[in-house]
Coordinates of C-alpha atoms in Angstrom, one line a residue:
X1032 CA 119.6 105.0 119.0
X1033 CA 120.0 108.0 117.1
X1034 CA 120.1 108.3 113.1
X1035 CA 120.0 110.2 110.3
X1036 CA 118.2 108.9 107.3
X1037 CA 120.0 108.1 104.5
X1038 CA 118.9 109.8 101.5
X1039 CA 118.4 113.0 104.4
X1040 CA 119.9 115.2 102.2
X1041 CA 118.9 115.3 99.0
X1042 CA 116.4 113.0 99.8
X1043 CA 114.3 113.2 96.5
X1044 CA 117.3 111.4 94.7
X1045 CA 115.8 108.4 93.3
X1046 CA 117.9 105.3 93.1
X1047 CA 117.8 105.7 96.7
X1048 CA 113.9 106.1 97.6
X1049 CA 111.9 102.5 97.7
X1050 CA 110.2 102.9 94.0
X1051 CA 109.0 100.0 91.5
X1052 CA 112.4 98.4 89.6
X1053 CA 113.3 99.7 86.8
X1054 CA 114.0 96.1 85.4
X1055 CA 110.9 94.7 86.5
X1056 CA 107.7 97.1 87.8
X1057 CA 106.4 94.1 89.7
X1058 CA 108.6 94.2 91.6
X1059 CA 110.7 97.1 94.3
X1060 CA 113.8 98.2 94.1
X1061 CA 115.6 100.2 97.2
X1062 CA 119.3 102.0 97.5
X1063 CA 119.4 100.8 93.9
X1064 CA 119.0 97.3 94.2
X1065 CA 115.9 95.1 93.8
X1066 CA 114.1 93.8 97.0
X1067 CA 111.8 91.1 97.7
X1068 CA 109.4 92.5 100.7
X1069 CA 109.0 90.0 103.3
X1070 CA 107.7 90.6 106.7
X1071 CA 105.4 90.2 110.0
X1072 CA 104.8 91.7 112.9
X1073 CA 103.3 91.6 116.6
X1074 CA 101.0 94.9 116.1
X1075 CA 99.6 96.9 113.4
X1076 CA 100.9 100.4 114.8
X1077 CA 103.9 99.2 115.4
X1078 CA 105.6 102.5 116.2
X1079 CA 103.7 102.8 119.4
X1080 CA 105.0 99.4 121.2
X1081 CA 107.7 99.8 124.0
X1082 CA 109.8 96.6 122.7
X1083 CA 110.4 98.3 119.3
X1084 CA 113.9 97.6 118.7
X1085 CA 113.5 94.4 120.0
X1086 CA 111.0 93.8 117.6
X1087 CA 113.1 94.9 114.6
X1088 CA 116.3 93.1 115.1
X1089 CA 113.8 89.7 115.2
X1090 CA 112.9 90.7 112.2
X1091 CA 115.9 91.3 110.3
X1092 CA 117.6 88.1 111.8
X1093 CA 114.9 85.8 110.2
X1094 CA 115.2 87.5 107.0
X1095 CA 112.6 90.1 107.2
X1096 CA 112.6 93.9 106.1
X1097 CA 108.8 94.6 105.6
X1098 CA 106.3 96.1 107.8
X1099 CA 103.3 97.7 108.5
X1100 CA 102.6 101.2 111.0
X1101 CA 99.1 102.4 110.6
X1102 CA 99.5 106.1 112.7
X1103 CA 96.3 104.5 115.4
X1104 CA 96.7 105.7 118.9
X1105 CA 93.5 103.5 119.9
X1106 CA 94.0 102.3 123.2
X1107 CA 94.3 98.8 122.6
X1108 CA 96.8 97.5 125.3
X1109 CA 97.7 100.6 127.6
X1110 CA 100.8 101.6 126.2
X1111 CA 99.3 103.8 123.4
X1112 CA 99.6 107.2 123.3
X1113 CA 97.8 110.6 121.6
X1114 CA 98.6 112.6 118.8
X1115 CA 97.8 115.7 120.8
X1116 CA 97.8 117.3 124.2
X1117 CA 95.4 117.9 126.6
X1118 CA 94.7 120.7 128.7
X1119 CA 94.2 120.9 132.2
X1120 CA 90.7 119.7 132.5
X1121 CA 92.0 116.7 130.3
X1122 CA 90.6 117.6 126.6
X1123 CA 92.1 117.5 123.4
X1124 CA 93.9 120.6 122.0
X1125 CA 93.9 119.5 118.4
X1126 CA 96.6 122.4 118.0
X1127 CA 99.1 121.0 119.9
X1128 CA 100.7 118.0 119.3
X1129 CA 101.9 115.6 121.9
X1130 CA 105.6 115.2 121.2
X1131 CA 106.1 111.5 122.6
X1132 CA 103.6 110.4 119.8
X1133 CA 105.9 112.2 117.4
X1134 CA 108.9 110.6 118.9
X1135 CA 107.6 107.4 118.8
X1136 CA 107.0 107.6 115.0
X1137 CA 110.6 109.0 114.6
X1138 CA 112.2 106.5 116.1
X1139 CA 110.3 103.9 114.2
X1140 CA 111.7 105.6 111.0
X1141 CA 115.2 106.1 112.0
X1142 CA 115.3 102.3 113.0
X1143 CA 114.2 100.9 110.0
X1144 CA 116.0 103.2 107.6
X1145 CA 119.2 101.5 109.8
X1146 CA 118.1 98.6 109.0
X1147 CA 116.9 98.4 105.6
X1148 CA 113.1 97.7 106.4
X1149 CA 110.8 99.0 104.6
X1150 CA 107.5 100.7 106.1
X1151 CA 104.2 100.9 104.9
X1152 CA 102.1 103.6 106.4
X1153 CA 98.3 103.6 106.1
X1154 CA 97.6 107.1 107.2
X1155 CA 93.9 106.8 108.3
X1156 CA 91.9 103.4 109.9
X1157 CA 88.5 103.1 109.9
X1158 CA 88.2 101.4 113.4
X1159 CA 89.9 104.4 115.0
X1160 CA 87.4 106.1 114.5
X1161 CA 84.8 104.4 115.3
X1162 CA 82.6 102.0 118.2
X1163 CA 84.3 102.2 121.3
X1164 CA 87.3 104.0 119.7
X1165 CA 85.6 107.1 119.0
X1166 CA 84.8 107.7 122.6
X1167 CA 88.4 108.3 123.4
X1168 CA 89.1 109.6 120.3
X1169 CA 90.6 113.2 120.1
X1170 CA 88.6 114.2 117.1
X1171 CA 85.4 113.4 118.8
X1172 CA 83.8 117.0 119.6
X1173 CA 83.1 115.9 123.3
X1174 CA 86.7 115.2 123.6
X1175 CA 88.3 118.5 122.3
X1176 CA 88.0 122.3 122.9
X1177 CA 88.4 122.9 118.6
X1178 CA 84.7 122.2 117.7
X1179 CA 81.0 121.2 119.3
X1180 CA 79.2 119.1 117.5
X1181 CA 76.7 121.5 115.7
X1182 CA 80.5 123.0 114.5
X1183 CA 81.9 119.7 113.0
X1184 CA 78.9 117.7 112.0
X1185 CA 80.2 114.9 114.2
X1186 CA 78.3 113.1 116.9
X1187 CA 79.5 111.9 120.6
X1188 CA 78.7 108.2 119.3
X1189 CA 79.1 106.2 116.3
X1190 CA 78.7 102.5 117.6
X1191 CA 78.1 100.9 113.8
X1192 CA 80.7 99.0 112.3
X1193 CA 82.8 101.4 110.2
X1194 CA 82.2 99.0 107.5
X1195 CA 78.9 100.5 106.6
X1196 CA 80.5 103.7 106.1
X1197 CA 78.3 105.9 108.7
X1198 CA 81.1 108.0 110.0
X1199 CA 81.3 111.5 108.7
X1200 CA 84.8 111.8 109.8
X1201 CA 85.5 110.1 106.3
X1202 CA 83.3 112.8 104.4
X1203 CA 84.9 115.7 105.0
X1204 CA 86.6 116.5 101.8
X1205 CA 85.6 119.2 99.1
X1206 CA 84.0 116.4 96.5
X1207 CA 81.9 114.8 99.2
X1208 CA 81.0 117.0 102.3
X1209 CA 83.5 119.9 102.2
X1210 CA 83.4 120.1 106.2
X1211 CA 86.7 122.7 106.3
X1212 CA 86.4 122.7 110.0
X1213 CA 87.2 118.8 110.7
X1214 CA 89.2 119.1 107.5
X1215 CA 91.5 122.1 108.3
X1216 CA 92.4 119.5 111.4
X1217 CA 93.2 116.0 109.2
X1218 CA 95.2 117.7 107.1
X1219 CA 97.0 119.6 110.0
X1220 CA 97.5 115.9 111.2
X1221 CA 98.6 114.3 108.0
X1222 CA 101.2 117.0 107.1
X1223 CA 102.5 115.8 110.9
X1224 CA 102.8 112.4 109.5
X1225 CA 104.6 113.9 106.5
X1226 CA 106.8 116.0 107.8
X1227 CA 108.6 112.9 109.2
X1228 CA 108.0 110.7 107.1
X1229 CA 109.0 112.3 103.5
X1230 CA 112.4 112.8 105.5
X1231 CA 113.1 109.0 104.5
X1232 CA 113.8 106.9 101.7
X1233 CA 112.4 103.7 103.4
X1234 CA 108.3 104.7 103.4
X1235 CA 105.4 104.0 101.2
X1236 CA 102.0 105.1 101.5
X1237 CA 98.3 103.7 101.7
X1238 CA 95.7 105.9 102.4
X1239 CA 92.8 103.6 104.7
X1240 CA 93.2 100.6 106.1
X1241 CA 90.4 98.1 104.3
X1242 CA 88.4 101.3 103.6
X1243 CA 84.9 101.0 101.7
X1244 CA 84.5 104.7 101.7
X1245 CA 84.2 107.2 98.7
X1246 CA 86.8 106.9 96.7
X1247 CA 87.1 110.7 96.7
X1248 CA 88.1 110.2 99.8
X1249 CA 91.3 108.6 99.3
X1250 CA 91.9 110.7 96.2
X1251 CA 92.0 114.1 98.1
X1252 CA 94.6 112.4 100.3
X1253 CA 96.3 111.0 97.8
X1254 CA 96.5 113.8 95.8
X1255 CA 97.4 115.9 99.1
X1256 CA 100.7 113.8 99.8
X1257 CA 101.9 114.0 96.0
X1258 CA 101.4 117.8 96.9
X1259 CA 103.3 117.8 99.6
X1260 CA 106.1 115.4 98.1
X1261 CA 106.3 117.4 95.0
X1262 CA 106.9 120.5 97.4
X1263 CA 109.6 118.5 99.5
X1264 CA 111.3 117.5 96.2
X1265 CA 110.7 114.3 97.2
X1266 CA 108.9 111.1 95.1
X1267 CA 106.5 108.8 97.1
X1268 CA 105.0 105.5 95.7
X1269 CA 101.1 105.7 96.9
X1270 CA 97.7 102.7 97.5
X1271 CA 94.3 102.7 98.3
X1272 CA 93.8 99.7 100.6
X1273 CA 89.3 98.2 99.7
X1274 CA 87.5 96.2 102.2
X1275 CA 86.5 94.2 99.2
X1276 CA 87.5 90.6 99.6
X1277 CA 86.6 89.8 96.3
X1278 CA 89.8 92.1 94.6
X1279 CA 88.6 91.5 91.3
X1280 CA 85.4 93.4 92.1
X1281 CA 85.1 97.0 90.6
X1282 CA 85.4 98.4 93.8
X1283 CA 89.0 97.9 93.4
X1284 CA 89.6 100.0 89.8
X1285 CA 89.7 103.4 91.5
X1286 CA 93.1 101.9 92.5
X1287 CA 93.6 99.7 89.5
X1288 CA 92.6 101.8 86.6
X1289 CA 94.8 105.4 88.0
X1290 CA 98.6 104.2 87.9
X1291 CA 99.1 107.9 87.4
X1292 CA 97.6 108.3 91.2
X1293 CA 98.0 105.0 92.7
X1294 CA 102.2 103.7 91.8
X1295 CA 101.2 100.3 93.3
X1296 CA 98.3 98.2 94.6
X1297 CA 97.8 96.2 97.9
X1298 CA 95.1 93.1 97.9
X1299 CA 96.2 92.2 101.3
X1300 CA 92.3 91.7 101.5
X1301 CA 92.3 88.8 99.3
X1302 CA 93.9 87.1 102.3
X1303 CA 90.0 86.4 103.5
X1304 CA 90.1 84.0 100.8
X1305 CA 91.2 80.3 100.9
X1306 CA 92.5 77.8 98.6
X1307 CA 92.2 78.0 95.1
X1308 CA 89.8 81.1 95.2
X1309 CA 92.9 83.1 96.5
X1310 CA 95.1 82.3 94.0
X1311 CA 92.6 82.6 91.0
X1312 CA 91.8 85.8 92.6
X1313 CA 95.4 87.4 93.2
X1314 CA 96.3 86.3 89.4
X1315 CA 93.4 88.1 88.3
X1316 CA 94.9 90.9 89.4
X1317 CA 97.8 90.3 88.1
X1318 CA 96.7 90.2 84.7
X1319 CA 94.6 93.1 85.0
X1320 CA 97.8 94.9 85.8
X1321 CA 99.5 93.5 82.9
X1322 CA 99.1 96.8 80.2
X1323 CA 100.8 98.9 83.0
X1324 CA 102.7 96.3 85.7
X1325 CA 103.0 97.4 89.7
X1326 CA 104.3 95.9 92.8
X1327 CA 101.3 94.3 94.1
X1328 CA 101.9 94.1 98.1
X1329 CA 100.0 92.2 100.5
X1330 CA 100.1 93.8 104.0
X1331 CA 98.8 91.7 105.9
X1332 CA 97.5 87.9 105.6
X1333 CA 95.2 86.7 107.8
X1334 CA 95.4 83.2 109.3
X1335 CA 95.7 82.2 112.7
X1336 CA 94.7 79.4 114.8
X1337 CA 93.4 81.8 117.6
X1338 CA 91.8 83.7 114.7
X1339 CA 87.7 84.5 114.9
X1340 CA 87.6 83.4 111.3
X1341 CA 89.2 79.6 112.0
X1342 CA 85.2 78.3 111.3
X1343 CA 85.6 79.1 107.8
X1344 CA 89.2 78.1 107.2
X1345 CA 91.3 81.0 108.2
X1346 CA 93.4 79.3 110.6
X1347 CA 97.2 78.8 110.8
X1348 CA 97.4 76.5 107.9
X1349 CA 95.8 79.1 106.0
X1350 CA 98.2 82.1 106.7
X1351 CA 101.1 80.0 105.9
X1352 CA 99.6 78.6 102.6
X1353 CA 98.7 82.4 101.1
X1354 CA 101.7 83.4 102.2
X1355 CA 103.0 80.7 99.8
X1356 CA 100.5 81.6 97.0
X1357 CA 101.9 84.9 97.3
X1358 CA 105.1 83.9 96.7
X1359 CA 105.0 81.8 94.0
X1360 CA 102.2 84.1 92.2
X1361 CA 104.4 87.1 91.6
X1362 CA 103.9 89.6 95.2
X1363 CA 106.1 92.1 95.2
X1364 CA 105.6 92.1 98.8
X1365 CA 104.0 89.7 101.8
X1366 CA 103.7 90.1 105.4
X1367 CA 101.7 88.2 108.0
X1368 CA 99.2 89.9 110.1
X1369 CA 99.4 90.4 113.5
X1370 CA 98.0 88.6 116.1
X1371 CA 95.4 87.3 117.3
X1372 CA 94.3 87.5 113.6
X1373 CA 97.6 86.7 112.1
X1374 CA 101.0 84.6 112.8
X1375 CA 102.5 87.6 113.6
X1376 CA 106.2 87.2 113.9
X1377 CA 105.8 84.1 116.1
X1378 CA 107.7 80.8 115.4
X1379 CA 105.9 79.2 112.5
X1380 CA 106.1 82.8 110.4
X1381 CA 110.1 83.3 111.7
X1382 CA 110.2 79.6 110.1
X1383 CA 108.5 80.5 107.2
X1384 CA 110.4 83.6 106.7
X1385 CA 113.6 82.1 106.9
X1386 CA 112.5 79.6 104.1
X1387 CA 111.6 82.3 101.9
X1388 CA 114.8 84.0 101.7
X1389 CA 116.4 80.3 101.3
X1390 CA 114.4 79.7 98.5
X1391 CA 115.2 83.3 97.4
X1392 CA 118.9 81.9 97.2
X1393 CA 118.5 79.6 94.7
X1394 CA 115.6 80.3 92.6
X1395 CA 115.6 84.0 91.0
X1396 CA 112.3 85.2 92.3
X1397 CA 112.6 88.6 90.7
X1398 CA 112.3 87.3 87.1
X1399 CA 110.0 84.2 87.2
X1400 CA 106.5 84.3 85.9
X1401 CA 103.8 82.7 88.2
X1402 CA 102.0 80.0 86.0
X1403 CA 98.2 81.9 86.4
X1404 CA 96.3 78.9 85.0
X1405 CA 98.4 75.9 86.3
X1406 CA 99.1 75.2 82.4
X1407 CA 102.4 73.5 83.4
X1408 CA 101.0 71.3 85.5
X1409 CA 99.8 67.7 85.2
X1410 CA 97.4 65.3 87.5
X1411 CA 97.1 68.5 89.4
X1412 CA 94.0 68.3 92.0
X1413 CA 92.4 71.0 93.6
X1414 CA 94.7 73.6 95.7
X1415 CA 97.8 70.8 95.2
X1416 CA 100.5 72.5 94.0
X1417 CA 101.6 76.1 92.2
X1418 CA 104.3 76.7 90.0
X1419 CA 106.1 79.8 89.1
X1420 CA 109.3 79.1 86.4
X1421 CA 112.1 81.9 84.9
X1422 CA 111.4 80.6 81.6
X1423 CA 114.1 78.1 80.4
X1424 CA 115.9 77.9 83.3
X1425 CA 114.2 77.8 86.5
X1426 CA 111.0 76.1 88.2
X1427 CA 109.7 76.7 91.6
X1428 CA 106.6 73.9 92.6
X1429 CA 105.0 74.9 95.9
X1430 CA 103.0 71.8 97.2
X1431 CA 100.5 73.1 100.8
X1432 CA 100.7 69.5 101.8
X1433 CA 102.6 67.7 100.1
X1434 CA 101.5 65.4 96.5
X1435 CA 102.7 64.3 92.8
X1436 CA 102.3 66.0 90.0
X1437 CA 103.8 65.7 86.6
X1438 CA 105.8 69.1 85.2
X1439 CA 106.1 70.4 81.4
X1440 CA 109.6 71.4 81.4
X1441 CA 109.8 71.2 77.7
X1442 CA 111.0 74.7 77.3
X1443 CA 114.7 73.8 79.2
X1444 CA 117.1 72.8 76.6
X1445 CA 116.3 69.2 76.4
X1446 CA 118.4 66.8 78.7
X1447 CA 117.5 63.6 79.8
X1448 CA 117.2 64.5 83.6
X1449 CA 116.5 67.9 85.9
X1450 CA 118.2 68.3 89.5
X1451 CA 115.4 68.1 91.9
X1452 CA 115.8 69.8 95.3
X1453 CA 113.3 69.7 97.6
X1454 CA 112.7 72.6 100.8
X1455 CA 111.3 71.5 103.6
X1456 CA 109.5 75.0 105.0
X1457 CA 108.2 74.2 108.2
X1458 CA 112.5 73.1 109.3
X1459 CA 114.1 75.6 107.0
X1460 CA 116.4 73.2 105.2
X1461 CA 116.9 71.4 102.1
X1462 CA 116.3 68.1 101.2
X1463 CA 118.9 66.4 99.4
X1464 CA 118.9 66.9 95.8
X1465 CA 117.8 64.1 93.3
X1466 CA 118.4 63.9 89.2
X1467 CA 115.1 63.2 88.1
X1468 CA 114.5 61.7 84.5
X1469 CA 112.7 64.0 81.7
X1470 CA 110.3 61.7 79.9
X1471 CA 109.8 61.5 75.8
X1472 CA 106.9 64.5 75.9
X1473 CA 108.7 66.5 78.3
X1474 CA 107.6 65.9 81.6
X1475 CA 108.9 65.9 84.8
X1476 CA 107.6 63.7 88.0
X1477 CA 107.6 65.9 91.0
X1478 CA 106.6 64.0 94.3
X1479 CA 106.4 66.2 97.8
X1480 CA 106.9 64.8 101.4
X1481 CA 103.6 65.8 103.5
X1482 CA 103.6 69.0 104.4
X1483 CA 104.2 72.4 103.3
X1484 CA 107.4 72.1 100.6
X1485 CA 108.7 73.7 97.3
X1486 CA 110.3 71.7 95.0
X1487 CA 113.0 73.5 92.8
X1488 CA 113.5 72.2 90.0
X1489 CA 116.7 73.3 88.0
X1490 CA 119.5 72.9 85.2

């Protein structure tokens, strides 16, 4: 399939780019019009599968147009490919690019500008880097005729986790190391990325994947694509991605405290999290936000059942539940992870997809306010039920597994009853709707089937 982007020429124009919306900053708008980012996905470098299209179109149909590409060429399943060519004796030239790798990218970006997806790119990932990945990697100096090792201050082996931070690869700008030999090469390889990507209306950027780095780190690179934007005439909407589970930790300000840097935030971290703790955690942030309000995206949640996390909870209950939370707490955007550590786009997220953009229908997401401190909520038990409302109008009740709770609705015009409409998420369909009586202080009784359901709860 060939395309051009849209916004091609002239690109920079900006009711066209994917930007924060103008009515709402919590939200993103795209082509003009605001957009509710919903998504999953079979891989994380999604660019580099051979089913692509295929992959797309299931997307679209179940009422996604949100995903992730981290730019890793790991060799993870045999169909990856390198950023660069190899000579004859089968090292890395890191002057020369490979151009299927390139093509691959460009066709991911021509077929979700087509289809109104939008694509986050994390330009650099910590496990590429890294453990067995480094020792095919072509910035390792044993695999490339650029640099020895003496040269770039990098080693043949780095078999840590990269969660301790050990790798020098991530120290090579001027505030930390200022290694200009590996440098002069990740910035050849990031301009690459750009020279694609700034092409199209459709992209935003994170620097790391789950980084626990330097923040100078991310901060040259940031600074290096505004550069490069700016030069384009282009405007890009930039994150910092911590490893930090806890999101309200301070490890997460250099991204919370520098709007002027970072034009939205990504806690897709705070997935790790179950239960109430994720949604205390995820409204903390939203409140932190509050003085100068950004989408706040969410990447990837993790929760599977084939998941190496499912002793502590993060199973497939779990993924579809913080998806949920999400939801109904304000997330600009919310995608499952991939397998085996996420849903994916396999049956139970297509179903919970589809739900989404049904409730999206009939509720007007883009303008309610998540209830932080479950202040409208009665008889309420632990991790029972969320509610998000569009003050006198609208209430959305999300119940995990189903219960009763009692709802203040005593900011509607008072009436004597509500209309009660119940979505069953795991079937994608509504329940039939019920008038429900509004008692003498205001409250509303609000019983759920088992099972995941919202409960909508209107005029």
């Amino acid at each position: 399939m060939t395309t051009t982007a849209r916004g091609d020429e002239g690109a920079g124009a900006s009711e066209n780019r994917i930007q924060p919306w103008t009515k709402n900053p919590r939200f993103w708008q795209f082509r003009g019009e605001p957009v509710w980012l919903l998504g999953g996905s079979v891989k994380d470098n999604l660019f580099q599968i051979p089913d692509l299209q295929t992959q797309l179109d299931l997307l679209v149909s179940v009422g996604g147009n949100y995903i992730r590409n981290t730019m890793s060429d790991r060799p993870d399943q045999g169909f990856e490919i390198k950023a660069f060519a190899q000579t004859e004796e089968g090292r890395y030239d890191l002057t020369v690019w490979k151009e299927a790798y390139w093509q691959r990218f460009e066709s991911l970006l021509q077929l979700t500008s087509a289809r109104d997806i939008i694509v986050q790119i994390e330009l650099w990932d910590r496990f590429d880097h890294s453990q067995g990945n480094w020792e095919s990697d072509p910035f390792n100096p044993t695999n490339n005729v650029n640099y020895s090792e003496e040269e770039s201050g990098l080693a043949a082996e780095y078999p840590q986790h990269p969660g301790g931070n050990k790798q020098p690869f991530f120290y090579t700008v001027p505030e930390l190391a200022d290694n200009q030999v590996v440098l002069a090469f990740q910035r050849a390889f990031i301009d690459k990325v750009l020279s694609y990507s700034l092409r199209f209306d459709n992209v935003l950027y994170c620097m790391d994947n789950e980084t626990s780095g330097d923040p100078a780190w991310g901060r040259y690179w940031a600074e290096h694509v505004r550069q490069r934007a700016a030069e384009a005439g282009v405007r890009v909407e930039l994150t910092q991605m911590w490893d930090q589970w806890d999101v309200s930790h301070e490890t997460h300000r250099p991204t919370f405290d520098h709007p002027e840097l970072y034009s939205f935030v990504d806690i897709a971290q705070n997935s790790h999290n179950p239960g109430q703790l994720n949604w205390e955690r995820a409204q903390w942030v939203r409140a932190y936000l509050s003085s100068q309000p950004r989408p706040m995206n969410s990447t990837k949640i993790y929760g599977a059942d084939t998941s190496k996390w499912t002793d502590r909870g993060v199973d497939a209950e779990h993924g579809e539940q913080t998806f949920w939370r999400n939801l109904i707490g304000g997330f600009a955007s919310s995608r499952f992870h991939r397998p085996p550590s996420g849903l994916g786009l396999g049956t139970v997220a297509q179903a919970n997809l589809r739900s989404a953009r049904m409730l999206q229908q009939h509720f007007d997401v883009l303008h309610a306010v998540p209830d932080s401190d479950m202040a409208l909520l009665r008889d309420r038990t632990d991790n029972e039920a969320y509610v998000t409302r569009v003050p006198q109008r609208q209430f959305a009740v999300y119940f995990p597994d189903g219960g009763d709770v009692r709802l203040d609705v005593s900011d509607v015009e008072r009436t004597e009853s509500l209309t009660v409409i119940v979505l069953d998420i795991g079937a994608s369909r509504w329940l039939e709707p019920a008038s429900v009586p509004v008692d003498d202080a205001g409250l509303l009784q609000l019983t759920s089937p088992p099972g995941p359901h919202v409960v909508l709860v209107t005029q």
